[in-house]
Amino acid sequence: MSNKHRILVPLLATALVSCSANPGPAPVEKEQPTSTTTTPAKKAKKTSEIAVGIDPINGGLNPHMLADDSTFVRSLATLVLPSSYIGGELNSDLLESVDDVPPPSGSKAVQTIRYKIRPEAQWSDATPITVSDFEYLWHAIVETPGTLGAPYYRAIGQIRSADGGRTVDVDLAQPLHDWRVLFNNLLPSHVLRGGDSDFSTVLADGIPASAGRYSFAGVDRQRGIVTLNRNDRFWGEKPATVENIKFREVTDIAQGRELLRTGQIKFLDITPTEVAREAFELMPNTQVRTTTTSLNLQLIANTHLTLKQRADLQSLIDVHTVARIAMGRSTDLGVGDQPYEPHADHLMSLGRPVRIGVDPSDPEAQMAARVLSDVLARKSVKTQLVETDTTDLIGSKLAASAVDAIITWSAANAMEKLQCAPTPTNVNIALWCDPDTDQHINDVLSGAMTREDFNSYAADVDHQQHLTTVIAPDTRLLVLGTQPEGKGTKFTNWPMGLTSIGQWSINEE
């Protein structure tokens, strides 16, 4: 009996990956005494599955929290959570229409966005998607420290509904030009709302209900495996073609090579090590490349330090040394040439240690903080490491003036990082609050100023105020496993890493 090849395919890129299966003996139909006709044996159908290797998961799974933000969490969200817009296009599976309509007469709203939810749209537990899910996400983002996207959600004044919660009217208190960024990765409010759970931790151990092509089946922290199943309640036009997706943690090169060699995984998206690229390139028929994401490991100093003290702190950071030791490699660091001219006079006059906050669950950030502490000690500057989770650092520790700087991974945009907040919340870790900056942010939100112009302005503010020091970008090592002879295309034609996994399928040959 010939083997049957199973080929993993990103549909948009037409790249192919083989995946072999060896089904057991075909069932044999018993001979019937009244007939001499035989029936061809049928092969048992094997469950279709995609398995990929990922970095160890150190945090939760909430795509709206800075503390949880990662390539894997973003990819997971696209598979199991519904969004109003995907890639700038209306998600017609979730919404019948979205319109910018006139605000109600007598209202203080300056703009109203009307969302009409498809009547068949539902969570995987059969609960309808309604206005409650929109309200829950709005309140959670504006009220929780460490959330992403707050400037857009702060523009909302109120949310109204009709048609049993299927028509959602979002009244804006200020003009919002790019309102299509709202209400992506909606969460199941009927499960998460209420109780003692904080928004920052409600998805710490899983996603209780899904409304994408896949449903979240579970996470096995002991084995390092996250499993998704095809969502049988998905109502959209293109349901998942693969029954299961498994994300498997890869902790070292030897494990990754063995999993690829034995066909247990066909793709890797991991953080590179010193020799990882070379080790995977040596394997037969593998394709390897590196890329970077929008995440950066950063030190963000806040206004508890004076401008001159922040300038001293920034000058003392030997970026190459900190990055090399924190990331555990000297290759694929992505760190440009930076002058190192340390001076510490103003920090020396601080009269206390410089307090650097870091989340101990993040190994690279923690190592960076410890290395920086040693670097500063060589210049006679005392430090104190404040180690707690990222949300606590951004929330209570900043509010209590308990940290002078925080080291964390962040992809927050310039508006999020610099917008004044009613309380020290969201991701304005620098605690920067300036009327001119806020006016520019309002101009961007209304469309009077381009994002590019604001980013240039924000970069000048950050440079002049010595707020952010980028230590290293998030570099990904992508490895594609063995392909059948004559099949597939070049790896460079694949969509980037895990972000395209929802477009993959398994073809039978």
JSON list of N, CA and C in Angstrom, two decimals, residues 356-414:
[
{"chain": "A", "resi": 356, "resn": "ILE", "atom": "N", "xyz": [14.19, 50.44, 39.06]},
{"chain": "A", "resi": 356, "resn": "ILE", "atom": "CA", "xyz": [13.89, 49.90, 37.73]},
{"chain": "A", "resi": 356, "resn": "ILE", "atom": "C", "xyz": [12.89, 48.76, 37.87]},
{"chain": "A", "resi": 357, "resn": "GLY", "atom": "N", "xyz": [11.74, 48.93, 37.26]},
{"chain": "A", "resi": 357, "resn": "GLY", "atom": "CA", "xyz": [10.70, 47.91, 37.32]},
{"chain": "A", "resi": 357, "resn": "GLY", "atom": "C", "xyz": [10.82, 46.90, 36.19]},
{"chain": "A", "resi": 358, "resn": "VAL", "atom": "N", "xyz": [10.54, 45.64, 36.50]},
{"chain": "A", "resi": 358, "resn": "VAL", "atom": "CA", "xyz": [10.60, 44.59, 35.48]},
{"chain": "A", "resi": 358, "resn": "VAL", "atom": "C", "xyz": [9.71, 43.43, 35.91]},
{"chain": "A", "resi": 359, "resn": "ASP", "atom": "N", "xyz": [9.14, 42.77, 34.92]},
{"chain": "A", "resi": 359, "resn": "ASP", "atom": "CA", "xyz": [8.30, 41.59, 35.17]},
{"chain": "A", "resi": 359, "resn": "ASP", "atom": "C", "xyz": [9.21, 40.36, 35.21]},
{"chain": "A", "resi": 360, "resn": "PRO", "atom": "N", "xyz": [9.29, 39.66, 36.35]},
{"chain": "A", "resi": 360, "resn": "PRO", "atom": "CA", "xyz": [10.20, 38.52, 36.45]},
{"chain": "A", "resi": 360, "resn": "PRO", "atom": "C", "xyz": [9.80, 37.32, 35.59]},
{"chain": "A", "resi": 361, "resn": "SER", "atom": "N", "xyz": [8.56, 37.32, 35.07]},
{"chain": "A", "resi": 361, "resn": "SER", "atom": "CA", "xyz": [8.14, 36.22, 34.20]},
{"chain": "A", "resi": 361, "resn": "SER", "atom": "C", "xyz": [8.69, 36.37, 32.79]},
{"chain": "A", "resi": 362, "resn": "ASP", "atom": "N", "xyz": [9.27, 37.52, 32.49]},
{"chain": "A", "resi": 362, "resn": "ASP", "atom": "CA", "xyz": [9.86, 37.77, 31.17]},
{"chain": "A", "resi": 362, "resn": "ASP", "atom": "C", "xyz": [11.37, 37.62, 31.28]},
{"chain": "A", "resi": 363, "resn": "PRO", "atom": "N", "xyz": [11.95, 36.51, 30.82]},
{"chain": "A", "resi": 363, "resn": "PRO", "atom": "CA", "xyz": [13.37, 36.26, 31.06]},
{"chain": "A", "resi": 363, "resn": "PRO", "atom": "C", "xyz": [14.30, 37.28, 30.41]},
{"chain": "A", "resi": 364, "resn": "GLU", "atom": "N", "xyz": [13.99, 37.73, 29.18]},
{"chain": "A", "resi": 364, "resn": "GLU", "atom": "CA", "xyz": [14.86, 38.71, 28.53]},
{"chain": "A", "resi": 364, "resn": "GLU", "atom": "C", "xyz": [14.81, 40.06, 29.24]},
{"chain": "A", "resi": 365, "resn": "ALA", "atom": "N", "xyz": [13.61, 40.50, 29.60]},
{"chain": "A", "resi": 365, "resn": "ALA", "atom": "CA", "xyz": [13.48, 41.79, 30.29]},
{"chain": "A", "resi": 365, "resn": "ALA", "atom": "C", "xyz": [14.15, 41.74, 31.65]},
{"chain": "A", "resi": 366, "resn": "GLN", "atom": "N", "xyz": [13.97, 40.63, 32.36]},
{"chain": "A", "resi": 366, "resn": "GLN", "atom": "CA", "xyz": [14.59, 40.51, 33.68]},
{"chain": "A", "resi": 366, "resn": "GLN", "atom": "C", "xyz": [16.11, 40.52, 33.58]},
{"chain": "A", "resi": 367, "resn": "MET", "atom": "N", "xyz": [16.64, 39.79, 32.61]},
{"chain": "A", "resi": 367, "resn": "MET", "atom": "CA", "xyz": [18.09, 39.78, 32.43]},
{"chain": "A", "resi": 367, "resn": "MET", "atom": "C", "xyz": [18.60, 41.17, 32.05]},
{"chain": "A", "resi": 368, "resn": "ALA", "atom": "N", "xyz": [17.87, 41.87, 31.19]},
{"chain": "A", "resi": 368, "resn": "ALA", "atom": "CA", "xyz": [18.27, 43.23, 30.81]},
{"chain": "A", "resi": 368, "resn": "ALA", "atom": "C", "xyz": [18.32, 44.13, 32.02]},
{"chain": "A", "resi": 369, "resn": "ALA", "atom": "N", "xyz": [17.34, 44.02, 32.91]},
{"chain": "A", "resi": 369, "resn": "ALA", "atom": "CA", "xyz": [17.32, 44.85, 34.12]},
{"chain": "A", "resi": 369, "resn": "ALA", "atom": "C", "xyz": [18.51, 44.54, 35.02]},
{"chain": "A", "resi": 370, "resn": "ARG", "atom": "N", "xyz": [18.83, 43.27, 35.14]},
{"chain": "A", "resi": 370, "resn": "ARG", "atom": "CA", "xyz": [19.95, 42.90, 36.01]},
{"chain": "A", "resi": 370, "resn": "ARG", "atom": "C", "xyz": [21.29, 43.33, 35.42]},
{"chain": "A", "resi": 371, "resn": "VAL", "atom": "N", "xyz": [21.43, 43.18, 34.11]},
{"chain": "A", "resi": 371, "resn": "VAL", "atom": "CA", "xyz": [22.67, 43.62, 33.47]},
{"chain": "A", "resi": 371, "resn": "VAL", "atom": "C", "xyz": [22.81, 45.14, 33.59]},
{"chain": "A", "resi": 372, "resn": "LEU", "atom": "N", "xyz": [21.72, 45.86, 33.35]},
{"chain": "A", "resi": 372, "resn": "LEU", "atom": "CA", "xyz": [21.76, 47.32, 33.47]},
{"chain": "A", "resi": 372, "resn": "LEU", "atom": "C", "xyz": [22.13, 47.74, 34.89]},
{"chain": "A", "resi": 373, "resn": "SER", "atom": "N", "xyz": [21.61, 47.02, 35.87]},
{"chain": "A", "resi": 373, "resn": "SER", "atom": "CA", "xyz": [21.95, 47.32, 37.26]},
{"chain": "A", "resi": 373, "resn": "SER", "atom": "C", "xyz": [23.46, 47.18, 37.49]},
{"chain": "A", "resi": 374, "resn": "ASP", "atom": "N", "xyz": [24.05, 46.15, 36.89]},
{"chain": "A", "resi": 374, "resn": "ASP", "atom": "CA", "xyz": [25.50, 45.97, 37.02]},
{"chain": "A", "resi": 374, "resn": "ASP", "atom": "C", "xyz": [26.27, 47.06, 36.28]},
{"chain": "A", "resi": 375, "resn": "VAL", "atom": "N", "xyz": [25.78, 47.44, 35.10]},
{"chain": "A", "resi": 375, "resn": "VAL", "atom": "CA", "xyz": [26.43, 48.51, 34.33]},
{"chain": "A", "resi": 375, "resn": "VAL", "atom": "C", "xyz": [26.41, 49.81, 35.12]},
{"chain": "A", "resi": 376, "resn": "LEU", "atom": "N", "xyz": [25.27, 50.13, 35.72]},
{"chain": "A", "resi": 376, "resn": "LEU", "atom": "CA", "xyz": [25.17, 51.36, 36.51]},
{"chain": "A", "resi": 376, "resn": "LEU", "atom": "C", "xyz": [26.04, 51.29, 37.76]},
{"chain": "A", "resi": 377, "resn": "ALA", "atom": "N", "xyz": [26.15, 50.12, 38.36]},
{"chain": "A", "resi": 377, "resn": "ALA", "atom": "CA", "xyz": [26.98, 49.97, 39.55]},
{"chain": "A", "resi": 377, "resn": "ALA", "atom": "C", "xyz": [28.44, 50.27, 39.24]},
{"chain": "A", "resi": 378, "resn": "ARG", "atom": "N", "xyz": [28.90, 49.94, 38.03]},
{"chain": "A", "resi": 378, "resn": "ARG", "atom": "CA", "xyz": [30.28, 50.23, 37.63]},
{"chain": "A", "resi": 378, "resn": "ARG", "atom": "C", "xyz": [30.52, 51.73, 37.53]},
{"chain": "A", "resi": 379, "resn": "LYS", "atom": "N", "xyz": [29.44, 52.49, 37.41]},
{"chain": "A", "resi": 379, "resn": "LYS", "atom": "CA", "xyz": [29.55, 53.95, 37.37]},
{"chain": "A", "resi": 379, "resn": "LYS", "atom": "C", "xyz": [29.13, 54.57, 38.71]},
{"chain": "A", "resi": 380, "resn": "SER", "atom": "N", "xyz": [29.08, 53.72, 39.75]},
{"chain": "A", "resi": 380, "resn": "SER", "atom": "CA", "xyz": [28.76, 54.16, 41.12]},
{"chain": "A", "resi": 380, "resn": "SER", "atom": "C", "xyz": [27.33, 54.66, 41.27]},
{"chain": "A", "resi": 381, "resn": "VAL", "atom": "N", "xyz": [26.43, 54.19, 40.41]},
{"chain": "A", "resi": 381, "resn": "VAL", "atom": "CA", "xyz": [25.02, 54.54, 40.52]},
{"chain": "A", "resi": 381, "resn": "VAL", "atom": "C", "xyz": [24.27, 53.34, 41.10]},
{"chain": "A", "resi": 382, "resn": "LYS", "atom": "N", "xyz": [23.65, 53.54, 42.25]},
{"chain": "A", "resi": 382, "resn": "LYS", "atom": "CA", "xyz": [22.92, 52.45, 42.90]},
{"chain": "A", "resi": 382, "resn": "LYS", "atom": "C", "xyz": [21.55, 52.26, 42.24]},
{"chain": "A", "resi": 383, "resn": "THR", "atom": "N", "xyz": [21.12, 51.01, 42.19]},
{"chain": "A", "resi": 383, "resn": "THR", "atom": "CA", "xyz": [19.81, 50.70, 41.62]},
{"chain": "A", "resi": 383, "resn": "THR", "atom": "C", "xyz": [19.03, 49.78, 42.55]},
{"chain": "A", "resi": 384, "resn": "GLN", "atom": "N", "xyz": [17.73, 49.79, 42.36]},
{"chain": "A", "resi": 384, "resn": "GLN", "atom": "CA", "xyz": [16.84, 48.86, 43.07]},
{"chain": "A", "resi": 384, "resn": "GLN", "atom": "C", "xyz": [15.89, 48.26, 42.03]},
{"chain": "A", "resi": 385, "resn": "LEU", "atom": "N", "xyz": [15.89, 46.95, 41.91]},
{"chain": "A", "resi": 385, "resn": "LEU", "atom": "CA", "xyz": [14.98, 46.29, 40.98]},
{"chain": "A", "resi": 385, "resn": "LEU", "atom": "C", "xyz": [13.63, 46.05, 41.66]},
{"chain": "A", "resi": 386, "resn": "VAL", "atom": "N", "xyz": [12.58, 46.54, 41.02]},
{"chain": "A", "resi": 386, "resn": "VAL", "atom": "CA", "xyz": [11.22, 46.34, 41.51]},
{"chain": "A", "resi": 386, "resn": "VAL", "atom": "C", "xyz": [10.60, 45.27, 40.61]},
{"chain": "A", "resi": 387, "resn": "GLU", "atom": "N", "xyz": [10.50, 44.05, 41.11]},
{"chain": "A", "resi": 387, "resn": "GLU", "atom": "CA", "xyz": [10.06, 42.92, 40.30]},
{"chain": "A", "resi": 387, "resn": "GLU", "atom": "C", "xyz": [8.62, 42.53, 40.65]},
{"chain": "A", "resi": 388, "resn": "THR", "atom": "N", "xyz": [7.73, 42.76, 39.71]},
{"chain": "A", "resi": 388, "resn": "THR", "atom": "CA", "xyz": [6.33, 42.37, 39.84]},
{"chain": "A", "resi": 388, "resn": "THR", "atom": "C", "xyz": [5.75, 42.29, 38.43]},
{"chain": "A", "resi": 389, "resn": "ASP", "atom": "N", "xyz": [4.51, 41.86, 38.30]},
{"chain": "A", "resi": 389, "resn": "ASP", "atom": "CA", "xyz": [3.95, 41.70, 36.95]},
{"chain": "A", "resi": 389, "resn": "ASP", "atom": "C", "xyz": [3.78, 43.06, 36.28]},
{"chain": "A", "resi": 390, "resn": "THR", "atom": "N", "xyz": [3.75, 43.03, 34.96]},
{"chain": "A", "resi": 390, "resn": "THR", "atom": "CA", "xyz": [3.74, 44.26, 34.17]},
{"chain": "A", "resi": 390, "resn": "THR", "atom": "C", "xyz": [2.54, 45.14, 34.48]},
{"chain": "A", "resi": 391, "resn": "THR", "atom": "N", "xyz": [1.36, 44.54, 34.64]},
{"chain": "A", "resi": 391, "resn": "THR", "atom": "CA", "xyz": [0.16, 45.33, 34.92]},
{"chain": "A", "resi": 391, "resn": "THR", "atom": "C", "xyz": [0.28, 46.04, 36.25]},
{"chain": "A", "resi": 392, "resn": "ASP", "atom": "N", "xyz": [0.85, 45.39, 37.25]},
{"chain": "A", "resi": 392, "resn": "ASP", "atom": "CA", "xyz": [1.05, 46.03, 38.56]},
{"chain": "A", "resi": 392, "resn": "ASP", "atom": "C", "xyz": [2.07, 47.16, 38.45]},
{"chain": "A", "resi": 393, "resn": "LEU", "atom": "N", "xyz": [3.11, 46.95, 37.65]},
{"chain": "A", "resi": 393, "resn": "LEU", "atom": "CA", "xyz": [4.10, 48.01, 37.46]},
{"chain": "A", "resi": 393, "resn": "LEU", "atom": "C", "xyz": [3.47, 49.24, 36.83]},
{"chain": "A", "resi": 394, "resn": "ILE", "atom": "N", "xyz": [2.70, 49.03, 35.75]},
{"chain": "A", "resi": 394, "resn": "ILE", "atom": "CA", "xyz": [2.10, 50.15, 35.03]},
{"chain": "A", "resi": 394, "resn": "ILE", "atom": "C", "xyz": [0.99, 50.79, 35.84]},
{"chain": "A", "resi": 395, "resn": "GLY", "atom": "N", "xyz": [0.31, 50.00, 36.65]},
{"chain": "A", "resi": 395, "resn": "GLY", "atom": "CA", "xyz": [-0.80, 50.50, 37.44]},
{"chain": "A", "resi": 395, "resn": "GLY", "atom": "C", "xyz": [-0.36, 51.08, 38.77]},
{"chain": "A", "resi": 396, "resn": "SER", "atom": "N", "xyz": [-0.33, 50.24, 39.79]},
{"chain": "A", "resi": 396, "resn": "SER", "atom": "CA", "xyz": [-0.12, 50.73, 41.15]},
{"chain": "A", "resi": 396, "resn": "SER", "atom": "C", "xyz": [1.28, 51.27, 41.39]},
{"chain": "A", "resi": 397, "resn": "LYS", "atom": "N", "xyz": [2.30, 50.65, 40.82]},
{"chain": "A", "resi": 397, "resn": "LYS", "atom": "CA", "xyz": [3.67, 51.10, 41.10]},
{"chain": "A", "resi": 397, "resn": "LYS", "atom": "C", "xyz": [3.94, 52.48, 40.49]},
{"chain": "A", "resi": 398, "resn": "LEU", "atom": "N", "xyz": [3.47, 52.73, 39.28]},
{"chain": "A", "resi": 398, "resn": "LEU", "atom": "CA", "xyz": [3.63, 54.06, 38.70]},
{"chain": "A", "resi": 398, "resn": "LEU", "atom": "C", "xyz": [2.84, 55.09, 39.49]},
{"chain": "A", "resi": 399, "resn": "ALA", "atom": "N", "xyz": [1.60, 54.75, 39.85]},
{"chain": "A", "resi": 399, "resn": "ALA", "atom": "CA", "xyz": [0.75, 55.69, 40.58]},
{"chain": "A", "resi": 399, "resn": "ALA", "atom": "C", "xyz": [1.34, 56.03, 41.94]},
{"chain": "A", "resi": 400, "resn": "ALA", "atom": "N", "xyz": [2.03, 55.08, 42.55]},
{"chain": "A", "resi": 400, "resn": "ALA", "atom": "CA", "xyz": [2.61, 55.29, 43.88]},
{"chain": "A", "resi": 400, "resn": "ALA", "atom": "C", "xyz": [4.03, 55.85, 43.80]},
{"chain": "A", "resi": 401, "resn": "SER", "atom": "N", "xyz": [4.48, 56.24, 42.62]},
{"chain": "A", "resi": 401, "resn": "SER", "atom": "CA", "xyz": [5.83, 56.76, 42.42]},
{"chain": "A", "resi": 401, "resn": "SER", "atom": "C", "xyz": [6.89, 55.79, 42.91]},
{"chain": "A", "resi": 402, "resn": "ALA", "atom": "N", "xyz": [6.65, 54.49, 42.68]},
{"chain": "A", "resi": 402, "resn": "ALA", "atom": "CA", "xyz": [7.54, 53.45, 43.21]},
{"chain": "A", "resi": 402, "resn": "ALA", "atom": "C", "xyz": [8.58, 52.99, 42.20]},
{"chain": "A", "resi": 403, "resn": "VAL", "atom": "N", "xyz": [8.50, 53.47, 40.96]},
{"chain": "A", "resi": 403, "resn": "VAL", "atom": "CA", "xyz": [9.50, 53.11, 39.95]},
{"chain": "A", "resi": 403, "resn": "VAL", "atom": "C", "xyz": [9.89, 54.35, 39.16]},
{"chain": "A", "resi": 404, "resn": "ASP", "atom": "N", "xyz": [11.15, 54.39, 38.74]},
{"chain": "A", "resi": 404, "resn": "ASP", "atom": "CA", "xyz": [11.66, 55.49, 37.91]},
{"chain": "A", "resi": 404, "resn": "ASP", "atom": "C", "xyz": [11.73, 55.11, 36.44]},
{"chain": "A", "resi": 405, "resn": "ALA", "atom": "N", "xyz": [11.77, 53.83, 36.17]},
{"chain": "A", "resi": 405, "resn": "ALA", "atom": "CA", "xyz": [11.83, 53.33, 34.79]},
{"chain": "A", "resi": 405, "resn": "ALA", "atom": "C", "xyz": [11.32, 51.90, 34.78]},
{"chain": "A", "resi": 406, "resn": "ILE", "atom": "N", "xyz": [10.85, 51.47, 33.63]},
{"chain": "A", "resi": 406, "resn": "ILE", "atom": "CA", "xyz": [10.35, 50.10, 33.46]},
{"chain": "A", "resi": 406, "resn": "ILE", "atom": "C", "xyz": [10.99, 49.51, 32.21]},
{"chain": "A", "resi": 407, "resn": "ILE", "atom": "N", "xyz": [11.44, 48.28, 32.30]},
{"chain": "A", "resi": 407, "resn": "ILE", "atom": "CA", "xyz": [11.94, 47.56, 31.14]},
{"chain": "A", "resi": 407, "resn": "ILE", "atom": "C", "xyz": [10.89, 46.54, 30.73]},
{"chain": "A", "resi": 408, "resn": "THR", "atom": "N", "xyz": [10.42, 46.62, 29.50]},
{"chain": "A", "resi": 408, "resn": "THR", "atom": "CA", "xyz": [9.37, 45.73, 29.03]},
{"chain": "A", "resi": 408, "resn": "THR", "atom": "C", "xyz": [9.38, 45.65, 27.51]},
{"chain": "A", "resi": 409, "resn": "TRP", "atom": "N", "xyz": [8.74, 44.62, 26.98]},
{"chain": "A", "resi": 409, "resn": "TRP", "atom": "CA", "xyz": [8.47, 44.55, 25.54]},
{"chain": "A", "resi": 409, "resn": "TRP", "atom": "C", "xyz": [7.25, 45.40, 25.24]},
{"chain": "A", "resi": 410, "resn": "SER", "atom": "N", "xyz": [7.30, 46.17, 24.18]},
{"chain": "A", "resi": 410, "resn": "SER", "atom": "CA", "xyz": [6.17, 47.02, 23.84]},
{"chain": "A", "resi": 410, "resn": "SER", "atom": "C", "xyz": [6.11, 47.28, 22.34]},
{"chain": "A", "resi": 411, "resn": "ALA", "atom": "N", "xyz": [4.88, 47.27, 21.83]},
{"chain": "A", "resi": 411, "resn": "ALA", "atom": "CA", "xyz": [4.62, 47.69, 20.45]},
{"chain": "A", "resi": 411, "resn": "ALA", "atom": "C", "xyz": [3.64, 48.84, 20.45]},
{"chain": "A", "resi": 412, "resn": "ALA", "atom": "N", "xyz": [3.47, 49.48, 21.60]},
{"chain": "A", "resi": 412, "resn": "ALA", "atom": "CA", "xyz": [2.53, 50.60, 21.71]},
{"chain": "A", "resi": 412, "resn": "ALA", "atom": "C", "xyz": [2.92, 51.71, 20.75]},
{"chain": "A", "resi": 413, "resn": "ASN", "atom": "N", "xyz": [1.92, 52.32, 20.11]},
{"chain": "A", "resi": 413, "resn": "ASN", "atom": "CA", "xyz": [2.22, 53.41, 19.18]},
{"chain": "A", "resi": 413, "resn": "ASN", "atom": "C", "xyz": [2.47, 54.71, 19.94]},
{"chain": "A", "resi": 414, "resn": "ALA", "atom": "N", "xyz": [2.94, 55.71, 19.22]},
{"chain": "A", "resi": 414, "resn": "ALA", "atom": "CA", "xyz": [3.36, 56.96, 19.86]},
{"chain": "A", "resi": 414, "resn": "ALA", "atom": "C", "xyz": [2.21, 57.66, 20.57]}
]
